[in-house]
Each structure stands twice: as C-alpha cells, then as structure tokens.
XYZ file of C-alpha atoms in Angstrom:
715
model
C -0.175 -0.197 0.083
C 1.297 3.177 -1.052
C 1.433 5.892 1.991
C 2.293 8.743 -0.037
C 0.108 11.722 -0.042
C -2.187 12.057 -2.698
C -0.419 15.239 -4.264
C 2.691 13.183 -4.925
C 0.926 9.920 -6.133
C -1.148 11.625 -8.759
C 1.298 14.925 -9.723
C 1.192 14.054 -13.344
C -2.516 14.272 -13.068
C -2.274 17.515 -11.265
C -0.158 19.064 -13.808
C -2.277 18.366 -16.782
C -5.517 19.465 -14.872
C -3.846 22.918 -13.838
C -2.904 23.259 -17.636
C -6.374 22.771 -19.015
C -7.723 25.080 -16.142
C -5.174 27.832 -17.191
C -6.029 27.106 -21.130
C -9.753 27.504 -20.516
C -9.962 30.236 -18.055
C -7.426 32.222 -20.077
C -9.907 32.022 -22.784
C -12.712 33.637 -20.772
C -10.108 35.991 -18.894
C -9.552 37.794 -22.115
C -12.965 38.940 -21.978
C -13.078 40.066 -18.642
C -12.253 44.048 -19.663
C -15.071 44.583 -21.389
C -17.564 43.310 -19.007
C -16.195 45.937 -16.360
C -17.907 49.185 -15.972
C -18.351 52.186 -13.452
C -16.365 53.005 -10.427
C -18.002 50.616 -7.994
C -19.373 53.682 -6.038
C -22.870 52.645 -5.573
C -25.305 50.859 -2.545
C -28.741 50.113 -2.377
C -30.824 53.100 -0.777
C -33.107 56.018 -1.269
C -30.467 57.583 -3.760
C -30.671 54.535 -6.341
C -34.554 54.485 -5.790
C -34.997 58.260 -6.508
C -32.447 57.875 -9.273
C -34.776 55.351 -10.854
C -37.816 57.325 -10.412
C -36.217 60.208 -12.032
C -35.255 58.387 -14.871
C -38.779 56.334 -15.220
C -41.100 58.970 -13.884
C -39.734 62.322 -14.650
C -37.877 61.435 -18.032
C -34.360 62.287 -16.308
C -31.778 60.901 -18.995
C -30.027 57.442 -18.328
C -26.975 58.748 -19.558
C -25.254 62.001 -20.598
C -22.380 63.106 -22.711
C -20.961 66.432 -22.302
C -19.170 68.310 -25.184
C -16.750 71.048 -24.539
C -16.022 73.950 -27.062
C -13.309 75.919 -27.104
C -12.928 78.990 -29.418
C -9.573 79.790 -30.967
C -8.027 83.157 -31.112
C -8.589 83.428 -34.816
C -12.222 82.358 -34.618
C -15.149 84.641 -34.814
C -17.986 84.577 -32.422
C -20.432 83.643 -35.610
C -17.824 80.923 -36.808
C -17.646 79.602 -33.037
C -21.346 79.364 -32.830
C -21.876 78.009 -36.325
C -19.372 75.209 -35.269
C -21.525 74.408 -32.384
C -24.671 74.227 -34.380
C -23.221 71.838 -36.979
C -21.221 69.416 -34.813
C -24.456 68.917 -32.354
C -26.730 68.695 -35.613
C -24.243 66.073 -36.959
C -24.405 64.268 -33.633
C -28.087 64.467 -33.332
C -28.278 62.781 -37.009
C -25.727 60.056 -36.647
C -26.274 58.844 -32.887
C -29.677 59.226 -32.507
C -29.546 60.700 -28.742
C -32.897 61.317 -26.779
C -32.127 65.036 -26.533
C -29.302 67.435 -27.149
C -29.127 70.472 -24.827
C -27.364 73.419 -26.887
C -25.472 76.367 -25.361
C -27.057 78.088 -28.291
C -30.477 78.026 -26.498
C -29.148 77.735 -22.712
C -27.193 80.643 -23.041
C -25.706 80.245 -19.399
C -23.677 77.405 -20.921
C -22.122 79.784 -23.794
C -19.440 82.241 -22.699
C -17.292 84.341 -25.381
C -14.475 81.574 -25.853
C -16.085 78.570 -24.282
C -19.261 76.477 -24.041
C -20.641 73.150 -23.461
C -23.481 70.998 -24.362
C -25.049 67.870 -22.878
C -26.083 64.771 -25.277
C -28.690 62.689 -23.355
C -29.604 59.072 -23.771
C -32.750 57.426 -22.247
C -32.358 53.922 -22.726
C -30.927 52.249 -19.839
C -29.645 49.174 -21.740
C -27.791 51.023 -24.650
C -24.136 50.292 -24.724
C -22.515 53.628 -24.212
C -18.825 52.413 -25.612
C -19.780 52.459 -29.364
C -21.859 55.520 -28.744
C -18.550 57.441 -27.602
C -16.727 56.022 -30.210
C -18.879 57.365 -32.696
C -19.075 60.648 -31.084
C -15.600 60.894 -30.902
C -15.179 60.274 -34.417
C -17.432 63.364 -35.083
C -15.994 65.992 -32.762
C -12.138 64.895 -33.820
C -12.830 66.532 -37.503
C -13.054 70.061 -35.857
C -10.146 71.694 -33.290
C -11.340 72.894 -29.920
C -13.883 70.126 -29.237
C -13.511 67.674 -26.721
C -15.735 64.942 -25.065
C -16.532 64.233 -21.108
C -19.467 63.193 -18.676
C -19.964 60.101 -16.389
C -19.812 57.257 -19.243
C -16.631 58.807 -20.979
C -14.608 58.818 -17.902
C -15.885 55.517 -16.919
C -14.623 53.987 -20.653
C -11.134 56.323 -19.979
C -10.580 54.757 -16.310
C -11.246 51.122 -17.824
C -8.479 52.032 -20.485
C -6.439 53.704 -17.778
C -6.765 50.665 -15.341
C -5.384 48.382 -18.333
C -2.539 50.091 -19.122
C -1.403 50.765 -15.586
C -1.740 46.808 -15.031
C 0.559 46.467 -18.070
C 2.989 49.183 -16.866
C 3.096 47.688 -13.224
C 3.864 44.330 -14.441
C 6.837 45.901 -16.541
C 7.895 47.411 -13.552
C 7.253 44.920 -10.968
C 8.037 41.340 -12.583
C 11.454 42.036 -13.515
C 12.581 43.368 -10.371
C 10.293 40.796 -8.555
C 12.657 38.033 -10.869
C 16.143 39.898 -9.511
C 14.870 39.401 -6.081
C 13.519 35.706 -6.454
C 17.127 35.104 -8.099
C 18.957 36.394 -5.031
C 16.630 34.668 -2.677
C 16.825 31.142 -4.098
C 19.705 31.043 -6.401
C 18.818 29.650 -9.450
C 16.980 30.689 -12.750
C 14.588 27.632 -12.833
C 13.735 27.969 -9.109
C 13.173 31.651 -9.340
C 10.560 31.242 -12.061
C 8.335 28.919 -10.563
C 6.820 31.694 -8.359
C 5.951 33.464 -11.726
C 4.358 30.738 -12.966
C 2.262 30.006 -10.194
C 1.432 33.912 -10.004
C 0.448 34.104 -13.566
C -1.600 30.835 -13.521
C -3.661 32.637 -10.545
C -4.154 35.896 -12.316
C -5.133 33.805 -15.416
C -7.584 31.772 -13.773
C -8.671 34.425 -11.242
C -9.907 36.353 -14.429
C -11.349 33.455 -16.014
C -13.731 33.078 -12.793
C -14.623 36.663 -12.639
C -15.652 37.062 -16.312
C -18.043 34.178 -15.077
C -19.241 36.192 -12.129
C -19.310 39.476 -14.390
C -22.375 37.924 -16.133
C -24.409 38.134 -13.019
C -22.711 40.591 -10.898
C -21.570 44.314 -11.550
C -17.896 44.408 -11.590
C -16.204 47.551 -11.025
C -13.121 48.404 -13.609
C -10.659 48.912 -10.537
C -10.678 45.143 -10.085
C -8.320 44.771 -13.423
C -5.789 45.955 -10.661
C -6.649 44.683 -7.372
C -6.541 41.170 -8.406
C -3.262 40.968 -9.998
C -1.792 42.902 -7.374
C -3.007 40.354 -4.605
C -2.595 37.422 -6.824
C 0.457 37.915 -7.986
C 2.015 39.117 -4.678
C 0.595 36.152 -2.650
C 1.516 33.382 -5.267
C 5.067 34.600 -5.165
C 5.169 34.940 -1.636
C 3.667 31.362 -0.709
C 5.685 29.876 -3.629
C 9.019 31.361 -2.336
C 8.386 30.126 1.187
C 6.990 26.304 -0.026
C 10.427 26.793 -2.435
C 13.002 27.733 0.314
C 12.040 24.996 2.771
C 11.978 22.216 0.224
C 15.296 23.399 -0.857
C 16.348 23.226 2.889
C 15.005 19.570 3.462
C 17.004 18.619 0.345
C 20.048 19.944 1.388
C 19.532 18.063 4.589
C 19.955 15.107 2.631
C 15.797 14.081 2.238
C 14.907 12.487 -0.701
C 12.434 14.688 -3.356
C 8.937 12.765 -1.953
C 10.537 13.202 1.554
C 11.107 16.844 1.427
C 7.836 17.641 -0.640
C 6.088 15.734 2.111
C 8.009 17.650 5.060
C 7.616 21.004 3.421
C 3.852 20.465 2.864
C 3.448 19.904 6.422
C 5.476 22.767 7.815
C 5.444 25.268 5.139
C 2.042 24.437 3.909
C 0.792 24.776 7.592
C 2.016 28.430 7.422
C 0.597 28.975 4.006
C -2.628 27.976 4.935
C -2.828 30.047 8.246
C -1.469 33.252 6.601
C -4.418 32.718 3.654
C -6.725 32.399 6.169
C -6.001 35.243 7.929
C -5.886 37.362 4.601
C -9.272 35.640 3.061
C -11.147 36.741 6.178
C -9.712 39.999 6.283
C -10.971 40.834 2.705
C -14.248 38.607 3.587
C -15.176 40.823 6.165
C -15.357 43.608 3.872
C -18.317 42.346 2.374
C -20.130 43.623 5.394
C -20.095 46.804 3.737
C -23.170 47.530 1.312
C -21.029 49.162 -1.586
C -20.381 47.870 -4.585
C -16.524 48.349 -4.806
C -15.989 46.570 -1.467
C -17.789 43.711 -2.457
C -16.156 43.774 -5.714
C -12.574 43.774 -4.153
C -13.533 41.171 -1.614
C -14.804 38.778 -4.515
C -11.908 39.131 -6.739
C -9.318 39.195 -3.735
C -10.913 35.914 -2.205
C -10.618 34.158 -5.450
C -6.999 35.423 -5.880
C -6.455 34.146 -2.529
C -8.144 30.801 -2.804
C -6.182 29.953 -6.080
C -2.937 31.197 -4.922
C -3.262 28.533 -2.061
C -4.259 25.818 -3.963
C -2.033 26.507 -6.917
C 0.989 26.473 -4.298
C 0.036 23.475 -2.283
C -0.646 21.399 -5.631
C 0.666 22.608 -8.754
C 4.085 24.003 -7.214
C 4.541 20.388 -5.830
C 3.833 18.702 -8.977
C 6.287 20.955 -10.856
C 8.878 20.413 -8.181
C 8.579 16.693 -8.511
C 8.589 16.953 -12.742
C 11.962 19.172 -12.200
C 13.754 17.081 -9.338
C 17.239 17.984 -8.951
C 16.771 20.411 -12.211
C 15.539 22.892 -9.675
C 19.163 23.825 -9.096
C 20.054 24.145 -12.453
C 21.395 27.508 -13.827
C 22.739 29.074 -10.717
C 23.192 32.611 -10.614
C 23.792 33.269 -7.097
C 25.570 31.000 -4.961
C 24.521 30.190 -1.106
C 26.150 32.234 1.319
C 26.295 30.423 4.786
C 27.278 33.360 6.483
C 23.796 35.215 5.709
C 21.962 33.024 8.450
C 25.034 33.924 11.197
C 24.451 37.678 10.390
C 20.948 37.480 11.057
C 21.645 35.692 14.139
C 24.089 38.283 15.007
C 21.561 41.149 14.383
C 18.846 38.951 16.569
C 21.215 38.572 19.418
C 21.987 42.545 19.278
C 18.305 43.284 19.484
C 17.367 40.915 21.941
C 20.514 42.135 24.590
C 18.619 45.550 24.286
C 15.103 44.579 24.160
C 13.669 47.873 25.859
C 15.491 50.278 23.979
C 15.027 49.000 20.695
C 11.222 48.668 21.496
C 10.821 51.996 22.670
C 12.828 53.388 19.130
C 10.615 51.290 17.030
C 7.768 52.555 19.019
C 8.770 56.137 18.482
C 9.410 55.729 14.776
C 5.955 54.438 14.446
C 4.435 57.132 16.564
C 6.186 59.838 14.507
C 4.388 58.252 11.441
C 0.879 58.094 12.993
C 0.597 61.923 13.722
C -0.426 63.088 10.422
C -3.484 60.480 10.618
C -5.400 63.572 12.410
C -5.438 65.362 9.015
C -6.759 62.973 6.702
C -9.377 64.247 4.380
C -11.749 61.385 3.057
C -13.148 61.905 -0.642
C -15.034 59.894 -3.162
C -13.065 59.243 -6.315
C -14.672 61.353 -9.520
C -13.053 62.346 -12.482
C -9.946 63.267 -11.000
C -9.312 59.664 -10.659
C -7.886 59.739 -14.126
C -4.713 61.460 -14.923
C -4.507 65.033 -16.255
C -3.210 63.426 -19.861
C -6.977 62.261 -20.489
C -8.916 64.589 -22.329
C -11.939 63.656 -20.530
C -10.383 64.880 -17.421
C -9.030 68.015 -18.565
C -12.782 68.967 -20.286
C -14.468 68.010 -17.068
C -12.225 70.378 -15.014
C -12.812 73.465 -17.571
C -16.431 72.813 -17.546
C -16.558 72.391 -13.698
C -14.112 75.389 -13.274
C -16.129 77.733 -15.796
C -19.655 76.876 -15.556
C -20.159 74.972 -12.324
C -17.979 77.057 -9.543
C -20.885 78.576 -7.901
C -23.406 76.414 -8.688
C -25.394 75.071 -5.936
C -25.509 71.493 -4.866
C -29.071 69.836 -5.807
C -31.147 67.440 -3.597
C -34.195 65.596 -5.365
C -37.082 65.392 -2.879
C -39.624 62.686 -4.788
C -42.944 62.597 -2.682
C -46.032 60.389 -3.114
C -49.416 60.828 -2.373
C -52.727 59.031 -2.618
C -54.766 61.491 -3.503
C -52.579 63.521 -5.734
C -51.204 66.809 -5.838
C -53.168 69.305 -7.660
C -56.301 69.595 -5.077
C -56.703 72.261 -2.582
C -55.317 69.450 0.206
C -52.469 68.447 -1.894
C -51.418 71.917 -2.632
C -51.276 72.661 0.929
C -49.162 69.810 1.337
C -46.973 70.907 -1.583
C -46.773 74.260 -0.068
C -46.051 72.770 3.510
C -42.907 70.830 2.146
C -41.397 73.793 0.134
C -41.573 76.042 3.573
C -40.206 73.252 5.347
C -37.052 72.914 3.137
C -36.350 76.246 3.063
C -36.138 76.964 6.722
C -32.851 75.089 6.410
C -30.347 77.920 6.374
C -28.212 76.063 3.694
C -31.000 75.922 1.150
C -31.044 78.866 -1.511
C -34.544 77.279 -3.024
C -37.014 74.794 -3.447
C -38.830 74.645 -6.786
C -42.426 73.926 -6.781
C -45.316 75.099 -8.669
C -45.609 78.068 -6.270
C -42.006 79.431 -7.017
C -42.960 78.947 -10.875
C -46.589 80.361 -10.487
C -45.454 83.070 -7.960
C -48.301 82.269 -5.660
C -47.842 81.635 -2.122
C -51.407 80.841 -1.136
C -52.553 76.830 -1.664
C -56.243 78.216 -2.108
C -55.372 80.654 -4.621
C -53.257 78.388 -6.841
C -55.874 75.978 -6.727
C -58.247 78.822 -7.978
C -55.442 79.655 -10.917
C -55.380 76.011 -11.756
C -59.307 76.154 -12.669
C -58.811 78.562 -14.998
C -58.122 77.075 -18.461
C -55.769 79.852 -19.939
C -53.732 80.209 -16.178
C -53.462 76.389 -16.322
C -52.421 75.657 -19.704
C -49.176 77.917 -19.143
C -48.359 76.312 -15.763
C -48.940 72.706 -17.865
C -45.122 72.340 -18.526
C -44.138 72.974 -14.991
C -46.748 70.449 -14.158
C -45.408 67.930 -16.294
C -42.130 68.369 -15.065
C -42.911 68.014 -11.483
C -45.967 66.190 -11.157
C -46.738 62.633 -12.433
C -50.090 61.465 -11.173
C -49.425 60.699 -7.313
C -45.720 61.714 -7.582
C -44.159 64.691 -6.896
C -40.500 65.992 -7.352
C -38.743 69.009 -5.937
C -35.319 69.943 -6.941
C -34.151 71.515 -3.721
C -30.656 73.914 -4.241
C -28.098 74.294 -1.539
C -25.462 76.910 -1.069
C -23.100 74.024 0.220
C -21.356 71.751 -2.054
C -22.653 68.349 -2.640
C -19.622 66.633 -0.471
C -19.936 68.864 2.224
C -20.501 67.676 6.092
C -23.328 70.086 5.814
C -25.023 68.882 2.775
C -24.747 65.462 4.308
C -26.252 66.325 7.676
C -29.176 67.935 5.908
C -30.234 64.931 3.695
C -29.414 62.643 6.721
C -31.912 64.500 8.587
C -34.398 64.835 6.425
C -34.655 61.214 5.487
C -35.151 60.564 9.388
C -38.063 63.475 9.807
C -41.239 62.521 9.724
C -42.939 64.230 6.676
C -46.910 64.560 5.597
C -46.285 62.280 2.555
C -44.283 59.484 1.820
C -40.916 61.247 0.706
C -37.443 60.062 -0.170
C -34.292 62.029 -1.154
C -31.847 61.736 -4.039
C -29.095 63.715 -5.673
C -25.397 63.965 -5.055
C -25.525 64.874 -1.694
C -27.816 61.945 -0.664
C -25.564 59.861 -2.815
C -22.484 60.975 -0.396
C -24.449 60.689 2.511
C -25.509 56.833 2.068
C -21.698 56.053 0.996
C -20.118 57.737 4.221
C -22.532 56.626 6.624
C -22.332 52.608 5.258
C -18.525 53.046 5.250
C -18.495 54.289 8.819
C -21.325 52.469 10.389
C -20.181 49.031 9.102
C -16.121 49.775 9.939
C -16.448 48.793 13.473
C -18.046 45.270 12.499
C -15.622 44.759 9.791
C -12.618 45.856 12.481
C -14.312 43.439 14.959
C -14.609 40.246 12.499
C -11.027 41.074 11.344
C -9.562 41.295 14.680
C -11.592 38.615 16.637
C -11.072 35.927 13.620
C -7.512 36.734 13.360
C -7.071 36.300 17.239
C -8.571 32.719 17.078
C -6.460 31.772 13.933
C -3.100 32.805 15.598
C -4.266 31.150 18.984
C -4.975 27.759 17.370
C -1.923 28.157 15.115
C 0.365 28.735 17.893
C -1.531 27.697 20.737
C -0.906 30.875 22.791
C -2.909 33.843 24.043
C -0.011 36.601 24.387
C 1.346 36.288 20.614
C -2.016 36.646 18.889
C -2.722 39.838 21.123
C 0.822 41.009 20.443
C 0.251 40.559 16.895
C -2.977 42.316 16.563
C -1.505 45.281 18.463
C 1.532 45.668 16.636
C -0.301 45.513 13.432
C -2.674 48.123 14.277
C 0.177 50.336 15.279
C 1.759 50.010 12.025
C -0.987 50.312 10.138
C -2.120 53.619 11.873
C 1.776 54.927 11.015
C 0.932 53.652 7.227
C -2.311 56.284 6.911
C 0.035 58.873 8.505
C 2.618 58.649 5.988
C -0.234 58.419 3.072
C -1.643 61.623 4.051
C 1.425 63.033 4.334
C 2.479 61.942 0.847
C -0.821 62.507 -1.381
C -2.497 65.824 0.917
C 0.705 67.099 1.156
C 1.677 66.575 -2.293
C 5.194 65.145 -1.426
C 7.324 63.330 -3.976
C 6.244 64.661 -6.686
C 2.373 63.572 -5.665
C -0.323 65.854 -7.278
C -2.051 67.134 -3.912
C -5.089 65.031 -3.386
C -7.509 63.655 -0.719
C -7.298 60.037 0.132
C -9.801 57.776 -1.526
C -12.701 57.094 0.571
C -11.898 53.332 0.386
C -8.338 53.334 1.461
C -8.499 53.342 5.032
C -10.990 49.887 5.030
C -9.443 48.287 2.078
C -5.822 48.686 2.866
C -6.400 47.716 6.544
C -8.201 44.584 5.452
C -5.466 43.489 2.769
C -2.700 44.542 4.626
C -3.475 43.026 8.229
C -3.988 39.856 6.694
C -0.895 40.151 4.257
C 1.108 41.141 7.356
C 0.109 38.509 9.274
C 1.913 36.304 6.312
C 5.497 37.398 7.750
C 4.193 36.633 11.490
C 3.090 33.326 11.085
C 5.813 32.453 8.918
C 8.675 33.969 11.758
C 6.691 32.491 14.774
C 5.917 29.291 12.916
C 9.882 28.611 12.971
C 10.310 30.016 16.275
C 7.461 27.743 17.792
C 9.431 24.639 16.189
C 12.611 25.576 17.606
C 10.746 26.307 21.133
C 9.098 22.821 20.769
C 12.523 21.142 20.787
C 14.264 23.250 23.163
C 11.751 24.995 25.426
C 14.180 28.094 25.446
C 12.750 30.938 24.211
C 15.544 33.039 23.826
C 17.418 30.571 21.582
C 13.914 29.907 19.594
C 13.440 33.388 18.648
C 17.315 33.947 17.444
C 16.943 31.089 15.451
C 13.842 31.593 13.894
C 14.817 35.127 12.848
C 18.053 33.825 11.663
C 16.495 31.392 9.807
C 13.458 33.124 7.952
C 14.447 36.678 7.860
C 16.242 36.020 4.536
C 13.024 34.703 2.819
C 10.600 37.113 4.881
C 12.588 40.195 3.928
C 12.773 38.694 0.030
C 8.859 37.979 -0.084
C 8.446 41.741 1.422
C 10.534 43.160 -0.954
C 8.777 41.308 -3.991
C 5.137 42.268 -2.131
C 6.373 45.904 -2.100
C 7.954 45.622 -5.591
C 4.639 44.368 -6.922
C 2.020 46.577 -4.867
C 4.721 49.838 -5.286
C 4.645 49.455 -8.973
C 1.482 50.885 -9.033
C 2.851 54.134 -7.922
C 3.782 54.704 -11.346
C 0.070 54.340 -12.295
C -2.269 57.088 -13.438
C -5.586 56.167 -11.677
C -5.637 57.687 -8.445
C -7.414 55.098 -6.050
C -5.252 52.320 -7.617
C -1.980 54.659 -6.806
C -2.596 54.883 -3.600
C -3.651 51.456 -2.786
C -0.677 50.108 -3.892
C 1.425 52.904 -2.162
C -0.629 52.049 0.922
C 0.302 48.271 0.737
C 3.938 49.083 -0.171
C 4.296 51.311 2.439
C 2.498 48.909 5.153
C 4.494 46.125 4.315
C 7.763 47.733 4.479
C 6.958 49.113 7.705
C 6.220 45.411 8.731
C 9.026 43.520 7.474
C 11.327 46.137 8.982
C 10.477 48.155 12.116
C 7.930 45.295 13.252
C 9.096 42.176 12.425
C 12.958 42.892 12.786
C 13.178 45.198 15.863
C 9.763 45.034 17.974
C 9.046 41.172 17.737
C 12.157 39.943 18.888
C 12.533 42.408 21.658
C 8.593 41.894 22.976
C 9.614 37.956 22.326
C 12.452 38.743 24.662
C 11.003 40.911 27.414
C 7.773 38.669 27.474
C 10.000 35.438 27.979
C 7.975 32.342 28.590
C 4.975 34.623 28.929
C 4.790 34.357 25.191
C 3.453 30.845 25.209
C 1.156 31.031 27.992
C -2.102 29.315 27.314
C -4.866 28.727 29.840
C -6.306 25.605 30.397
C -3.415 23.721 29.012
C -2.031 20.674 31.407
C 1.497 21.421 30.560
C 2.634 25.068 30.201
C 6.164 24.204 29.823
C 8.512 27.025 31.275
C 10.667 28.466 29.011
C 14.796 29.053 29.401
C 14.436 33.033 28.856
C-alpha cells in the first residue's frame, strides 16, 4: 500500500488539470475587461431608488455626454457658434440621442470663448462605448472640441486601468525576478513563483469573467486582483520552495522533502492565507459595490494562490527534481544566517531600548492621520493627460464653480397633488425645506407661478388659460400621485453640511411619503454605510485573526501582540499616506485620500502582514518545542526566516509599489499604501519589535490557559 500523499502520487494528473484550467480560463479571462464598468461606488438605498424614479417617471436621462467647445483666437464668434450648431446637428443625426441641450439655447452654458452641450440618452440598456466612439469620430473633425461626462470618464478609467496593469507588470516583474534570483539562487527555481502567479491571475480573471455575467464588477478589479494574486502567489511559492530546498540540503529525498514542506510550510501558508481571506471577506459587510468587488476578486485570488501553491507547485517540483538547481546565478551564502543571528542577538540584548525606538518611529508616522480628508473618487481619478479629465475640469471651473448642490425630493400622495389639500401639503414641504439655512430655494408650482397661497393656486389651476401656462411645470414636477421637488443648497454636495441636511430630512416625519436623491444623498449614503460598518468589519478581522493565531501557535499572548503591532503599524501607514498625497510630497499631485482606502488597505494589509508573522512565529515555535528555550528559539527563528521574509516582503513591495507609477489615483493610493505598510511591517515590526517583545515577555509568550502542560522556557 502506498503511504505517499495524494499530491505526490498523482502529480502528473495535477499538472495536466492545471494546464487545462489555465487554457480554458485564459480564454474567458481575455473577455473580462469588456464586462467591467463603473467605479463601484453604488449602494442600495434611497439615492438609487430616487434615481430610478427620476428616469422612469420624470424623464431624466439615463446617460449624459458633455461636449466642450473652445474658441480659438482666430475664430470669430459667429464661426464659433456655427461650429457648435453643425457639430451638435451631426451628433443628433448620426448617434440619435434622446435629446441634445445646446448652449445656443441654454445661454448660461455659453461664454465668449468656451461653451458646452449635453447629449442625453434615455435607454438604460444602450451600450455607451460604441456611442462614445461615434461621437469622438465626429468631434475630431474640428479643432477645439472635446468629450467628457460620466460614461466617457468610466470608459477612460477602464483603459487607464488596463494600461496601468501593463505598466506595473513591466516594472514589477523584472525586479521581482531579480529578488527571487537572489533569494533562491537559480533561474529555474526563480521562475516557478512567477508561473504560479501567472496561473493565479489568469484563472482568477477567467472565474471573474463568469461572475461578471450576473454581478456588476467595477473597473478597479483589473488592478486589485493581479496585485494581490501575483504578490501572494510569489510569497507562498517562495516560502514553499525555500523550505523544500532546505530539506533537500539536509539529505531528504524529493518525496520526503515535498512531504515535510507540505506539512510545515503548507501549515504556515494555510493559516496566513486564512487571515487574508477573512480580512477581505469581512469587507463584504459594507454594502457598497467596490468593497464587494474587491472582496470577491481578492478572495478568489487568495484561494487560487493557495491551491496552486499546494498542488501545482509541488507537482512542478516533482517534475523538475534536481533540475530546480539548474542555471545557478547566486551561490548560497552560509554567512547570511550568521549575520541575521548576530542581528537578532543584538536586538535581544537591548529589548527595551529597541522596542521604545521602534514605537517612537511608528508614533511619528501616526501624527498626520488626524489631518486625513476622505473623498469619493470622481473625474480626478484619471490622469490629467486624459481629455475627458481636462474637459470636465474646464466645465466645472467655468460653469459650475458657483453652482449649488441639488437634492431631489421625490414625494408620493395617494390623493394626488393638484387639489387644494395636495397643494397645501406641497407648500408645507417647500416651506419646511426652505427653513434650512443652507437651502437657497425649493422649486415647486408655487415658486414658478409666484403664488404663495394653496387656495389661490388651486383657483388659478381651475382657469383653463392659466392652467395651460403652468402645464409644462406640472408635467415636469407632477406625475399622477408623484411629486418632484428640486432643492438647491448653498454648500457643496460633498460637504458635511449637505450630508447632515439630507440625513436629517431622511429621518424626519413628513406629511407625505418622501425620499431624497441627488449628489448630497449619494455622498451621505456612502459615507454612512462605511462609517456604520467599519466597527463590525474591524471586529470580524481582529477577533477571527486572534482565534486563528491562537489555534496556530497555542498561545494567547502572541495573537494579542501581533494584532496590537499590526494596528500601530497600519496607523503609521495611513499617516504616511496623508503626508504623501494630501501634502503632495515626492512629486505627488495633492489629492484627498480615497474614501475606500483606509478600510481596504487595513483589511488587505492586516492579513498580508500576518503572512510574515505566521512564517516567523511558526519557525520560532518549531525551535521552541524542541528546546523550550525562548531566547534561542527567537534567535534561530529569526536567523532561519529573515532572508526569505525580507525577500518575500521586498517582492510584495515591488509588485504593489509599482502601481505608484500608474495614473488612476485610487489604485495608486492602494498600491503605495500596501507597499508602505509591508515595508514598515517587514522592517520595524518584524525585525525590531517582534524579537524585542519576544525577549521581554519570555515564557509568557507561550502561555495558554487550560493547557495541562505550560512548559516554562529558559528565557
């Protein structure tokens, strides 16, 4: 009877199955970019309901393109207006929009040397990408015309994301290969982690392509999944291959080395992956598409990375045998472990001083956190090299600088609105809205007709001639039992004041069924959803991580210590990001921190940094169980893992940090955020805090209540 594990017995079948999976999923992976749309900032709530009512009931357009016209110095005013008219006529004839709002009619949209038009489409199922291409082909015939608007910005972010991914790979992969060569020594061994990473990304994209048929997936998933999939695959593979080579160097056969590696390194991989998996899974508690998208994509990438590392990688090692040592570039340096051993000894001789120094550095990083400004990414997510970004900025600067934010109140009343009682309720609503200090006006039949008394307005509506004059307003604001009241605010849509107003209105009792929409409501719902769910998300991450590490290390103190160090190091990371982005340092354009960044980076990095905690403490525990000497176990654990942990962290930093050279701001912030967090974790935390605290706590590190034999360590 063969006692070999199944992954060794059936390694050829495993290789064939993975090859088939890579080919099949690779075919569908190529289709994923075309299935992605939007930035993912959507949540089920009043805003979405009101948006649907505005479209279905009050004929608001589903999609709007903005066409910007700029007059050249040599162009006359008549020629400029003639160009506007001819271009809009061609767009109307060739693209067949629902309506076109021209600056020649809306004079407030026309200035001496600049103007813009709005091209509306009512069909919610229309494919906007070909429409955008058609409009661009029309406007490129003339100089000084550019296209922007929500659908255009979304399309350009998709393109930018794909370009960014290629750029990040061109930067990250060669550097990662160099680090792998330094860590593993041979070309063959160094290529294996990249193969595992490639298979993970291709398979993950293929699975997401199927999911995208039934779930709306955001564009940013194109960057997040490869970032995570590649980094984790290389991390896991590096740990696995390093332990395998150690066992082979100790005289084990290939099968014995694989079996021990699967048991020891596989244990660490599973527990560390579980930490990352739960961290991402907890984000799904936040009912916003972008969080769910990142969670789904990330969990798929993690699952595939683990499965590939535990099945495909051993099968490839079995296939290669001793050829893994082929084409050696870097010879093993036995002094490396000695240098790390010396360093660990230095730290553990001065544990109090080293711990205080590390905490002081982290504390300095935390200081800027208090100045963090969070914002929802919009057109400014795009680089300024994109025409849609610059055009939107010009329209906003020239025409919307003093524009008030608009809240849409959608009210329903069974008995309708045009009776005397209905008009009285309408007037009451208008008066209540206008009592708010930040409201500059609420538009109803009263504001349009100039009437202030419901009885008098009811009498006016009984007059056929007067009613006919008001009919356009009635058609615009009233549809059977439904009423629309646009409310203008004097404050910006993303201000705290605007959010407080719509939050309070939504909670108030009104004389009719009423819901609120508009940009202020959109912002309020997103902010509230995140801030209301952040405590449950963090609780799930912290509690689950504690129990996972407690089970892994049979200790209470080590999980508590790991969690506390992670929280401190992540707080320092956020402070550095505030300093970098809001301060505009190191060539960064000053920008607020993306609303999603704190939660996503915390969820991702909390799990990722646990990789190194699990790798290091697992090895320390092995030595501790052999000797029951805490000091010896810590020094030897650090000496035997520091090279590989440093290499893995460096690869993670390179792959995620490569997104610093990308253009889409939220992706840039997330990439740099992960890179900074891992850098802090792999240096200050892992090399300074962990050994110094291990020394200070001594035998208490391994304390576990209700365990029959809590063996005391020697120090």
